[in-house]
Every structure is written in C-alpha cells, then in structure tokens.
CSV table of C-alpha atoms in Angstrom, one decimal:
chain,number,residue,atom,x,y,z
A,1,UNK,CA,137.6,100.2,62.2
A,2,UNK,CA,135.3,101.8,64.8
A,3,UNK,CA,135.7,100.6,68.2
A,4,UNK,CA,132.4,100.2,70.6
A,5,UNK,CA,133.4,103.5,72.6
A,6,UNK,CA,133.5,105.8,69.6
A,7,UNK,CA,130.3,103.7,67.9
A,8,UNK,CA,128.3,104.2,71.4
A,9,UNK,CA,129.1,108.3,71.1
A,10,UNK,CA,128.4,108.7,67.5
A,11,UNK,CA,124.9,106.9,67.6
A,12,UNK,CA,121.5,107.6,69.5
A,13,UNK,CA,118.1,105.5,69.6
A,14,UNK,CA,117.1,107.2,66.2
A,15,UNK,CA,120.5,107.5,64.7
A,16,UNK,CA,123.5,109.9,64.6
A,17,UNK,CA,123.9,112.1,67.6
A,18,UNK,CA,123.7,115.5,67.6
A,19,UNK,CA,126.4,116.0,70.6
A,20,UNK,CA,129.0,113.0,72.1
A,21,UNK,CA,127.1,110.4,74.3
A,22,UNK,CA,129.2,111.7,77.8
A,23,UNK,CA,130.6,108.2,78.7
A,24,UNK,CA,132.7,109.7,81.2
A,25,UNK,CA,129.6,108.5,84.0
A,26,UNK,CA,130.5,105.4,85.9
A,27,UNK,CA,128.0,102.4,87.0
A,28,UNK,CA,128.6,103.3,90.3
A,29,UNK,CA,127.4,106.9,89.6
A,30,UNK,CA,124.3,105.7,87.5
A,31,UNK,CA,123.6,103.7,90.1
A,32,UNK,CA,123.8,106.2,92.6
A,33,UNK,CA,121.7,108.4,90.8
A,34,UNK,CA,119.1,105.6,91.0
A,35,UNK,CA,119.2,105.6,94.3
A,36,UNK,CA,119.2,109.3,95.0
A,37,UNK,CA,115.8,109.4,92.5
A,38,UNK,CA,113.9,106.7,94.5
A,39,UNK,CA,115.3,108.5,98.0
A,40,UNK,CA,113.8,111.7,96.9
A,41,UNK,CA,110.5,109.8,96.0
A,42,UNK,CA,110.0,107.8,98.9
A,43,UNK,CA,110.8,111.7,100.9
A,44,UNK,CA,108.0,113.2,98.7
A,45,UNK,CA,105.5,110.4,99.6
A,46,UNK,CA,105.9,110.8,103.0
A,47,UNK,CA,106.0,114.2,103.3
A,48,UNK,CA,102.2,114.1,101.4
A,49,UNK,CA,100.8,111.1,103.7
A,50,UNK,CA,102.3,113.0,106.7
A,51,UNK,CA,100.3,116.5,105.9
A,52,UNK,CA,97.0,114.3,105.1
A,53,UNK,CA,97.6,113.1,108.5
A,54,UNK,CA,98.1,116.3,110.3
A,55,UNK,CA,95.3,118.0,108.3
A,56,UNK,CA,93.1,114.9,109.8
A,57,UNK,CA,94.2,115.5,113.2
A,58,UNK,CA,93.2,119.4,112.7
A,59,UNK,CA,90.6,118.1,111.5
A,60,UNK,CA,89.2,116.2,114.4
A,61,UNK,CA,90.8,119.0,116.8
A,62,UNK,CA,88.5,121.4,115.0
A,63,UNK,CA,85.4,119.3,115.3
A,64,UNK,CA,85.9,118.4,119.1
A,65,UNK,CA,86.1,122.5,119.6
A,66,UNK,CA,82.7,123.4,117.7
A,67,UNK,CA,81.4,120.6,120.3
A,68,UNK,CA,82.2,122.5,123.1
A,69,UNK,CA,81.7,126.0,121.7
A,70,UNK,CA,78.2,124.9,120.9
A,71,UNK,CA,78.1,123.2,124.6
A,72,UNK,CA,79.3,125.7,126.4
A,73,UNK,CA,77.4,128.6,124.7
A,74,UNK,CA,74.3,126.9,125.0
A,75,UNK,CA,74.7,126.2,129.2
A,76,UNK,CA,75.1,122.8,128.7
A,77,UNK,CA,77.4,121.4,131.4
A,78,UNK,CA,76.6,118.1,130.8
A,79,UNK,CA,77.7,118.1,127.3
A,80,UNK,CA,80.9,119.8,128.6
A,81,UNK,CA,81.5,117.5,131.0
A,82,UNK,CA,81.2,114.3,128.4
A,83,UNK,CA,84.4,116.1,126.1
A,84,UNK,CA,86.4,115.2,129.3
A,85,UNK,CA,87.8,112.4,130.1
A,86,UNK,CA,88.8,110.6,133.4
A,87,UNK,CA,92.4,111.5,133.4
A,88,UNK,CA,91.6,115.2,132.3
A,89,UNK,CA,93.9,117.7,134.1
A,90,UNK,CA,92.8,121.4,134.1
A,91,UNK,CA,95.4,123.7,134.4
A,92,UNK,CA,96.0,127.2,135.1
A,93,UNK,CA,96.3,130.4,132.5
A,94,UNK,CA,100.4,130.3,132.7
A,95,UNK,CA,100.2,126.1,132.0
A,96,UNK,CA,102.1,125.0,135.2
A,97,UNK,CA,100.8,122.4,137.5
C-alpha cells in the first residue's frame, strides 16, 4: 500500500517526478510566501507610480524655469512678475530670512 505522503512525492502534474516533492513546507509558510509576493508587488507599483510622479513634478519645474529664462532674457518684467505669486518670499544668496 502507498500512503498519500509517499503518492504526493512520487507523482508530478505529468507523471513520475524526477526529484521528491519537498513536503517539509507548512501552510503557514506557503502562505507566507503569498504574502511576501503580493508585498513585494504592491512595493514595485508604488515605487513606479511614485517616479512618474516626481518625473511630472520635474517636469512642470522645468517648464515654469524656460518661462522665466525666456522672460527675464527678453526684459520682460511683467512676465516675471506674473511667475510670482502673492505670498512669494525672496530670499537672500545664503537662504536665511
């Protein structure tokens, strides 16, 4: 007689295995390994939305300094003036205020 245990390392899906089925794994530690594989998925995901975001933000950082290269090169105070706003604080070379 063959007892489930031994029938479960002998066979595979196609047939005889090759090399014992290791049946030395706990639920617990498949399940844990489930976890640990959707944890390290949801970190990836993030990781990508967060650096499309800050490549955005450079983005848009970028554009709002050609503005006021191009506005400041060409004499335009005006121009200069509208990439203020009305809470803007200028601040010295060393940053203090």
């Amino acid at each position: 007689m063959v007892w489930p245990i031994e029938r479960a390392r002998r066979r595979t899906r196609v047939g005889r295995a090759s090399h014992p089925v290791d049946m030395s794994i706990t639920p617990r530690e498949d399940e844990m390994r489930l976890v640990k594989s959707f944890a390290f998925a949801a970190v990836l995901l993030l990781s990508s939305a967060l650096s499309a975001a800050a490549q955005s933000a450079r983005e848009d950082i970028e554009a709002a300094l050609t503005k006021f290269t191009d506005a400041f090169n060409s004499g335009n105070a005006a121009a200069v003036g509208q990439l203020y706003t009305e809470d803007a604080a200028v601040l010295p070379p060393d940053g203090k205020r």
